[in-house]
Amino acid sequence: MAEWIEVGPLDEIPRLGARVIKGDEGNIAIFRTSSDEVFALADRCPHKGGPLSQGIVHGNSVTCPLHNWVIGFEDGEARAPDEGCTATYPVKVENEVVFIQL
Amino acid sequence: MREKLVLIGNGMAGVRTIEELLKIAPEKYDITIFGAEPYGNYNRILLSPVLAGEKTIEEIMLNDEQWYRDNGIRLHKGKKVIKIDRRQRKVIAEDGTEESYDRLLLATGSNPFIIPVPGNDLEGVITFRDIHDVDRMLEATRKHKHAVVIGGGLLGLEAANGLMQHGMHVTVVHITDTLMERQLDKEAGALLQKSLEERGMNFLMSHVTEAILGEERVKGVRFANGLEIAADIVVMAVGIRPNMELALNAGIYCERGVVVNDTMQTYDPRIYAVGECVQHRGVTYGLVAPLFEQAKVAANHLAEYGIGRYEGSVTSTKLKVTGIDLFSAGDFIGDETTEEIVMKDAARGVYKKVVLKDNRVVGAVMYGDTVDGAWYFQLLRDKTDVSDIRDHLMLGQAHLGDAGHGGQNAAAAMSDDMEVCGCNGVCKGDIVKAITEKKLFTLDDVRAHTKASASCGSCTGLVEQILASTLGGDYSAAPHAKPLCKCTDYTHDEVRAAIKEQKLTSIRAVQKFLEWKTPDGCHVCRPALNYYVIAAWPAEAKDDPQSRFINERAHANIQKDGTYSVVPRMWGGLTSPKELRAIADVVEKFNIPTVKVTGGQRIDLLGVRKEDLPAVWKDLNDAGMVSGHAYGKSLRTVKTCVGQEWCRFGTQFSMSMGVKLEQITWGSWMPHKFKMAVSGCPRNCAEATIKDFGVVAVESGWELHVGGNGGVKVRATDLLCKVATEEEVIDHCLAFIQLYREEAHYLERTAPWIERVGLSYVKQQIVENEERRKQLRDAFLESQKYMQKDPWKERASEGVEKHEFVPIKQVS
Ligand code: SRM
Ligand SMILES: Cc1cc2nc3c(=O)[nH]c(=O)nc-3n(C[C@H](O)[C@H](O)[C@H](O)COP(=O)(O)OP(=O)(O)OC[C@H]3O[C@@H](n4cnc5c(N)ncnc54)[C@H](O)[C@@H]3O)c2cc1C
Ligand code: SF4
Ligand code: FES
């Protein structure tokens, strides 16, 4: 079982926004919804690799900044009729601090 | 327990309602469908191409039986409902099948009208309504020779054409002297008749059928004037009558159809009705587009979203006979209160008529060349004031300016591998395939599935034509104003009005007040709402970075690889050694890969890493440079030429005029990007006449031009007015910008905005009314107090939005 890594305080992710976790094998985008749920996706759009962290967040999804595909947070799937999937990572929030499992 | 929804009528309108409902509330109902026909759901309007041998039955199925299973729908096919028991809330079919309901949806369509003459029940008398009828006609073509079609309307002609394709000798009988008189005027009707005659169709115009002759089987037809002709089959296509028998027997109020209100409910609020069986505000419809609008509203209401209303439709018509192009919409006959503009080219077989009332299009009929049908229909639906474009209205929507496929507009003539959408590389074949395989009906569907016309939109007309020619039918949306996006039913104008009247100063407040359908909105509405609130309440509203597209949030343009570009302002296109040196230093210091002179007279640094942006800006700021807003829905550039400062032809100081304009207008948020230019003489080296606001110097002063655009669709400016002094240039410019800011829709540039509201209106507000001009100018200056802050400096030195530029964590 992979361990939980501390990301940082929930406060530091804007509501309806995202931050980037830099990693050796590509970046991870960590999103915060309007109801303060947190999700993590690989920061690569399944379409042409656009940085999802730079998109507009709405509901439990983000619109990619390059060509407007909409990617769901729960499963990383592109909203129909587009087809494609990006990796998701487990996250949790404890005492206002965000953790991720890689 | 889920509520029970029963649909009677497995046709186009009913099933469409179910599809819409499944999209928004898939779990809400336990659904049962009764259909008298023994199949799944098919595209009835394509029966004509099936009859003509251009399509097969398989190709026109919309939903096969698997679809019903996949969606958990109980389908009773081949079962006709004969009774609705409203007290016990159940329906009963011919074979005794019963189903109870909580809500009932009637979509029983209509019945072909059979004229009451002797012999109308003989064998060989056929109507044209369903697959069974088509089978009977096809069978007749194999055995018989002579067909008589009674009715020279849309259906009759399509039936006649189909039968003719199978080698039958066909005579069309029509009661008046004009074919399709409900869709065509005399002139167009005559052209149609002529070309059908050339193809071998025979006509008996102004003939009244008196009897159908024969013992058991049809032998001939007799007319009121005594004429008798031979016939092996007679196709009755004289009209349709809403099928409301079931509703009448159940005591539901009916007039010419089942009467419904704006939410598609009958007098029994548990019972909804949609489609051809319905009468809404006194009108019944016989085309698909309005029925689909009804379906959407009914679904919305069944899902208890309850905000959609159906307000009636204006329809347009096309005839599905291959090789014949005709189009009509609205009131194309006119009366003493209307005027008409007519264009006729008999040699080419082209005829166009547009009917105007109070400078607005109220109807159009065209024959031979229907490329601009969609455009006229749009003008009609939008009630656009056409006084400013009246002189070239008949020439069509001058497609010449469109980038990519200028001049190419005959969709039917295109081969499958020709590119339609240059932005997304979509060919005609891809679109046709998506339409047929995915069963798409609307422009929005095609956009979603193929991405054609989803980017710059210049190919929209072409895509609409492909849609029309592939489907055959007319699918232009009904004429209600377009909602802002899928999250609401309100239009841009309604939203703006509410923001002003209710003093809504945040996106949340707007969404709450107007009952947005989604919790946070989407990437389409949020940026628009953000703009609308800050434009209306510059002092009170707070900008919401999370509702801005990344370029405006990061104050730089995102590139395909996730890096950014940086474009510092060069006022009026002027620069200096100090600025150039700072740029050179920054490029070296941050290893910026590309330096490019832009089309807007300044320098672009491309490939900057996001983390470096604040430091890059800091260095540029230190040399006195600020953001060029190359990313913003805001003032972009003011291009200038050298003008009287240097040029031997210069008549005014265009460089300094340009710099002044740029300094006073930068920083303001607008509905879309805004570009200006100032030229020193009419040679116009700064290309001022394709800018949103262009200034051209002349000996005696300045000419002011507005509404130009050099991008996707080139549009030269309109002359606003001529003024004498620099101060007047500035006043008019600011007033123009403010009017645009207050009234244009988000993402509408000045060119389409002016085409929508009319140049006369803009002149009236800005040129003719000095008071209004001053008021607009002052409003702009007031708003600039809050807007003119260099966003780069705020982020480079004042710590604004710090989190935007640094990763939250590094892992390895
Ligand atoms: C950099 C530049 C091309 C260049 O290397 O010269 C450019 C680059 C882009 N243009 Fe442009 N346009 C540039 C001058 C123009 C011009 C020429 C001009 O301004 O004189 C035009 C035609 C004139 C006009 O706008 O009327 C132009 C018409 C467009 C359009 C079509 C606009 C339209 O209304 O039809 C778009 C698409 C849009 O805005 O939706 C666009 C969009 C873009 C975007 C923003 C595409 C995007 O969304 O990423 C490009 C950003 C690249 C970047 O990161 O810098 N660009 N673009 C030019 C920047 C000028 C500047 O200094 O700010
Ligand atoms: C040949 C042809 C060409 C056409 N071309 C065009 C065109 O180009 N453009 C355009 O916009 N429109 C066109 N139309 C019109 C279009 O097809 C209709 O407007 C549309 O199908 C009406 O939809 P509806 O659901 O109201 O009725 P329908 O599609 O007719 O569906 C009603 C269904 O209800 C069933 N039903 C009726 N009573 C009962 C009952 N008691 N129990 C169970 N089931 C019942 C019927 O069997 C039928 O299947 C054309 C129509 C025809 C026939
Ligand atoms: S810079 Fe403009 S024309 Fe060039 S590729 Fe980008 S959007 Fe298209
Ligand atoms: S890369 Fe994300 S939509 Fe194209």
Short mmCIF file of N, CA, C and O in Angstrom, two decimals, chain B residues 264-328:
data_model
loop_
_atom_site.label_atom_id
_atom_site.label_comp_id
_atom_site.label_asym_id
_atom_site.label_seq_id
_atom_site.Cartn_x
_atom_site.Cartn_y
_atom_site.Cartn_z
N MET B 264 -46.40 22.42 -22.21
CA MET B 264 -46.84 21.24 -22.96
C MET B 264 -47.79 20.35 -22.16
O MET B 264 -47.90 19.15 -22.40
N GLN B 265 -48.50 20.96 -21.20
CA GLN B 265 -49.49 20.19 -20.47
C GLN B 265 -50.87 20.38 -21.07
O GLN B 265 -51.21 21.50 -21.50
N THR B 266 -51.66 19.32 -21.07
CA THR B 266 -53.04 19.42 -21.52
C THR B 266 -53.87 19.96 -20.35
O THR B 266 -53.33 20.31 -19.31
N TYR B 267 -55.19 19.97 -20.54
CA TYR B 267 -56.04 20.46 -19.45
C TYR B 267 -55.98 19.55 -18.23
O TYR B 267 -56.35 19.94 -17.15
N ASP B 268 -55.53 18.32 -18.43
CA ASP B 268 -55.27 17.44 -17.29
C ASP B 268 -53.76 17.52 -17.02
O ASP B 268 -52.96 17.02 -17.80
N PRO B 269 -53.37 18.19 -15.94
CA PRO B 269 -51.95 18.48 -15.75
C PRO B 269 -51.05 17.25 -15.62
O PRO B 269 -49.83 17.37 -15.73
N ARG B 270 -51.61 16.09 -15.41
CA ARG B 270 -50.77 14.89 -15.39
C ARG B 270 -50.45 14.43 -16.80
O ARG B 270 -49.64 13.55 -17.01
N ILE B 271 -51.19 14.97 -17.76
CA ILE B 271 -51.06 14.49 -19.13
C ILE B 271 -50.41 15.57 -19.99
O ILE B 271 -50.91 16.69 -20.10
N TYR B 272 -49.28 15.22 -20.56
CA TYR B 272 -48.55 16.12 -21.46
C TYR B 272 -48.81 15.68 -22.89
O TYR B 272 -49.18 14.52 -23.13
N ALA B 273 -48.60 16.58 -23.81
CA ALA B 273 -48.69 16.18 -25.22
C ALA B 273 -47.68 16.97 -26.03
O ALA B 273 -47.42 18.15 -25.76
N VAL B 274 -47.07 16.29 -26.99
CA VAL B 274 -46.11 16.94 -27.89
C VAL B 274 -46.30 16.40 -29.30
O VAL B 274 -46.88 15.33 -29.50
N GLY B 275 -45.83 17.17 -30.26
CA GLY B 275 -45.81 16.68 -31.64
C GLY B 275 -46.97 17.20 -32.46
O GLY B 275 -47.62 18.19 -32.13
N GLU B 276 -47.23 16.48 -33.53
CA GLU B 276 -48.23 16.95 -34.48
C GLU B 276 -49.65 16.86 -33.94
O GLU B 276 -50.55 17.48 -34.48
N CYS B 277 -49.85 16.10 -32.86
CA CYS B 277 -51.21 15.98 -32.35
C CYS B 277 -51.61 17.21 -31.52
O CYS B 277 -52.74 17.35 -31.10
N VAL B 278 -50.65 18.12 -31.33
CA VAL B 278 -50.83 19.20 -30.38
C VAL B 278 -51.28 20.50 -31.04
O VAL B 278 -50.90 20.80 -32.16
N GLN B 279 -52.07 21.28 -30.32
CA GLN B 279 -52.35 22.65 -30.72
C GLN B 279 -51.85 23.57 -29.61
O GLN B 279 -52.28 23.46 -28.47
N HIS B 280 -50.91 24.44 -29.98
CA HIS B 280 -50.31 25.33 -28.99
C HIS B 280 -50.52 26.76 -29.43
O HIS B 280 -50.17 27.12 -30.55
N ARG B 281 -51.09 27.57 -28.57
CA ARG B 281 -51.43 28.97 -28.90
C ARG B 281 -52.11 29.04 -30.26
O ARG B 281 -51.74 29.85 -31.12
N GLY B 282 -53.03 28.10 -30.48
CA GLY B 282 -53.81 28.15 -31.71
C GLY B 282 -53.14 27.58 -32.94
O GLY B 282 -53.71 27.55 -34.01
N VAL B 283 -51.89 27.12 -32.80
CA VAL B 283 -51.16 26.66 -33.98
C VAL B 283 -50.85 25.17 -33.88
O VAL B 283 -50.51 24.67 -32.81
N THR B 284 -50.97 24.47 -35.02
CA THR B 284 -50.50 23.08 -35.07
C THR B 284 -49.29 23.06 -35.99
O THR B 284 -49.19 23.89 -36.89
N TYR B 285 -48.38 22.13 -35.75
CA TYR B 285 -47.17 22.08 -36.56
C TYR B 285 -47.05 20.75 -37.30
O TYR B 285 -47.51 19.72 -36.79
N GLY B 286 -46.40 20.79 -38.45
CA GLY B 286 -46.23 19.57 -39.23
C GLY B 286 -44.79 19.36 -39.66
O GLY B 286 -44.52 18.70 -40.64
N LEU B 287 -43.86 19.98 -38.94
CA LEU B 287 -42.44 19.81 -39.25
C LEU B 287 -41.72 19.46 -37.96
O LEU B 287 -42.20 19.74 -36.87
N VAL B 288 -40.55 18.87 -38.13
CA VAL B 288 -39.88 18.31 -36.97
C VAL B 288 -39.27 19.35 -36.03
O VAL B 288 -39.32 19.21 -34.81
N ALA B 289 -38.67 20.41 -36.60
CA ALA B 289 -37.93 21.35 -35.76
C ALA B 289 -38.75 21.87 -34.58
O ALA B 289 -38.30 21.80 -33.43
N PRO B 290 -39.96 22.37 -34.81
CA PRO B 290 -40.74 22.86 -33.66
C PRO B 290 -41.10 21.74 -32.68
O PRO B 290 -41.16 21.97 -31.47
N LEU B 291 -41.28 20.52 -33.22
CA LEU B 291 -41.66 19.42 -32.34
C LEU B 291 -40.51 19.09 -31.39
O LEU B 291 -40.71 18.72 -30.23
N PHE B 292 -39.29 19.22 -31.90
CA PHE B 292 -38.13 18.96 -31.05
C PHE B 292 -38.00 20.02 -29.97
O PHE B 292 -37.57 19.74 -28.84
N GLU B 293 -38.39 21.23 -30.31
CA GLU B 293 -38.40 22.29 -29.29
C GLU B 293 -39.41 21.94 -28.20
O GLU B 293 -39.15 22.08 -27.01
N GLN B 294 -40.57 21.49 -28.65
CA GLN B 294 -41.60 21.09 -27.68
C GLN B 294 -41.08 19.96 -26.80
O GLN B 294 -41.29 19.95 -25.59
N ALA B 295 -40.39 19.01 -27.44
CA ALA B 295 -39.88 17.85 -26.72
C ALA B 295 -38.95 18.30 -25.60
O ALA B 295 -39.00 17.79 -24.48
N LYS B 296 -38.14 19.27 -25.91
CA LYS B 296 -37.17 19.74 -24.93
C LYS B 296 -37.88 20.35 -23.72
O LYS B 296 -37.53 20.09 -22.57
N VAL B 297 -38.89 21.15 -24.02
CA VAL B 297 -39.62 21.80 -22.93
C VAL B 297 -40.36 20.76 -22.09
O VAL B 297 -40.33 20.79 -20.86
N ALA B 298 -41.00 19.81 -22.78
CA ALA B 298 -41.77 18.80 -22.04
C ALA B 298 -40.83 17.99 -21.14
O ALA B 298 -41.14 17.73 -19.97
N ALA B 299 -39.65 17.64 -21.67
CA ALA B 299 -38.70 16.85 -20.89
C ALA B 299 -38.25 17.63 -19.67
O ALA B 299 -38.19 17.12 -18.55
N ASN B 300 -37.97 18.88 -19.91
CA ASN B 300 -37.54 19.76 -18.84
C ASN B 300 -38.57 19.81 -17.72
O ASN B 300 -38.25 19.77 -16.53
N HIS B 301 -39.82 19.86 -18.12
CA HIS B 301 -40.89 19.95 -17.15
C HIS B 301 -41.10 18.62 -16.44
O HIS B 301 -41.29 18.57 -15.23
N LEU B 302 -41.05 17.54 -17.22
CA LEU B 302 -41.20 16.21 -16.61
C LEU B 302 -40.08 15.96 -15.60
O LEU B 302 -40.27 15.29 -14.60
N ALA B 303 -38.90 16.52 -15.88
CA ALA B 303 -37.78 16.32 -14.97
C ALA B 303 -37.89 17.26 -13.76
O ALA B 303 -37.03 17.26 -12.89
N GLU B 304 -38.94 18.07 -13.78
CA GLU B 304 -39.18 19.05 -12.72
C GLU B 304 -38.11 20.11 -12.62
O GLU B 304 -37.81 20.60 -11.54
N TYR B 305 -37.49 20.42 -13.74
CA TYR B 305 -36.62 21.60 -13.77
C TYR B 305 -37.51 22.83 -13.88
O TYR B 305 -37.25 23.85 -13.29
N GLY B 306 -38.55 22.62 -14.74
CA GLY B 306 -39.64 23.57 -14.74
C GLY B 306 -39.37 25.01 -15.12
O GLY B 306 -40.16 25.87 -14.79
N ILE B 307 -38.26 25.31 -15.78
CA ILE B 307 -38.14 26.71 -16.18
C ILE B 307 -38.29 26.93 -17.68
O ILE B 307 -38.48 28.04 -18.12
N GLY B 308 -38.20 25.85 -18.48
CA GLY B 308 -38.33 26.03 -19.92
C GLY B 308 -39.77 26.31 -20.30
O GLY B 308 -40.71 25.84 -19.66
N ARG B 309 -39.96 27.12 -21.31
CA ARG B 309 -41.30 27.36 -21.82
C ARG B 309 -41.25 27.27 -23.33
O ARG B 309 -40.27 27.68 -23.95
N TYR B 310 -42.30 26.74 -23.90
CA TYR B 310 -42.39 26.72 -25.35
C TYR B 310 -43.23 27.91 -25.77
O TYR B 310 -44.32 28.11 -25.25
N GLU B 311 -42.70 28.71 -26.66
CA GLU B 311 -43.42 29.93 -27.02
C GLU B 311 -43.79 29.99 -28.49
O GLU B 311 -44.05 31.06 -29.02
N GLY B 312 -43.80 28.83 -29.13
CA GLY B 312 -44.18 28.81 -30.53
C GLY B 312 -42.96 28.91 -31.42
O GLY B 312 -41.89 29.26 -30.98
N SER B 313 -43.14 28.56 -32.68
CA SER B 313 -42.01 28.50 -33.60
C SER B 313 -42.36 29.13 -34.94
O SER B 313 -43.51 29.11 -35.35
N VAL B 314 -41.36 29.68 -35.59
CA VAL B 314 -41.48 30.05 -36.99
C VAL B 314 -40.78 28.93 -37.74
O VAL B 314 -39.68 28.54 -37.37
N THR B 315 -41.40 28.41 -38.78
CA THR B 315 -40.76 27.28 -39.44
C THR B 315 -40.27 27.67 -40.82
O THR B 315 -40.67 28.69 -41.37
N SER B 316 -39.40 26.88 -41.35
CA SER B 316 -38.96 27.08 -42.72
C SER B 316 -39.03 25.74 -43.43
O SER B 316 -39.04 24.70 -42.79
N THR B 317 -39.10 25.80 -44.74
CA THR B 317 -39.36 24.60 -45.51
C THR B 317 -38.33 24.37 -46.59
O THR B 317 -37.89 25.32 -47.23
N LYS B 318 -37.98 23.13 -46.77
CA LYS B 318 -37.21 22.75 -47.96
C LYS B 318 -37.89 21.51 -48.54
O LYS B 318 -38.61 20.81 -47.85
N LEU B 319 -37.63 21.27 -49.81
CA LEU B 319 -38.25 20.11 -50.46
C LEU B 319 -37.16 19.07 -50.68
O LEU B 319 -36.09 19.39 -51.16
N LYS B 320 -37.46 17.81 -50.31
CA LYS B 320 -36.43 16.79 -50.44
C LYS B 320 -36.53 16.08 -51.78
O LYS B 320 -36.79 14.90 -51.86
N VAL B 321 -36.35 16.82 -52.84
CA VAL B 321 -36.25 16.20 -54.15
C VAL B 321 -34.86 16.52 -54.65
O VAL B 321 -34.53 17.69 -54.82
N THR B 322 -34.06 15.47 -54.81
CA THR B 322 -32.66 15.70 -55.15
C THR B 322 -32.55 16.59 -56.38
O THR B 322 -33.20 16.35 -57.39
N GLY B 323 -31.72 17.60 -56.28
CA GLY B 323 -31.49 18.47 -57.43
C GLY B 323 -32.40 19.67 -57.48
O GLY B 323 -32.24 20.53 -58.32
N ILE B 324 -33.38 19.73 -56.57
CA ILE B 324 -34.24 20.91 -56.57
C ILE B 324 -34.03 21.67 -55.27
O ILE B 324 -34.12 21.11 -54.19
N ASP B 325 -33.69 22.94 -55.41
CA ASP B 325 -33.39 23.75 -54.25
C ASP B 325 -34.47 24.76 -54.03
O ASP B 325 -34.63 25.68 -54.82
N LEU B 326 -35.21 24.61 -52.97
CA LEU B 326 -36.12 25.70 -52.65
C LEU B 326 -36.16 25.87 -51.16
O LEU B 326 -35.83 24.97 -50.38
N PHE B 327 -36.53 27.05 -50.78
CA PHE B 327 -36.53 27.38 -49.37
C PHE B 327 -37.62 28.41 -49.14
O PHE B 327 -37.79 29.32 -49.95
N SER B 328 -38.35 28.27 -48.05
CA SER B 328 -39.23 29.38 -47.70
C SER B 328 -39.42 29.43 -46.20
O SER B 328 -39.25 28.43 -45.51
#
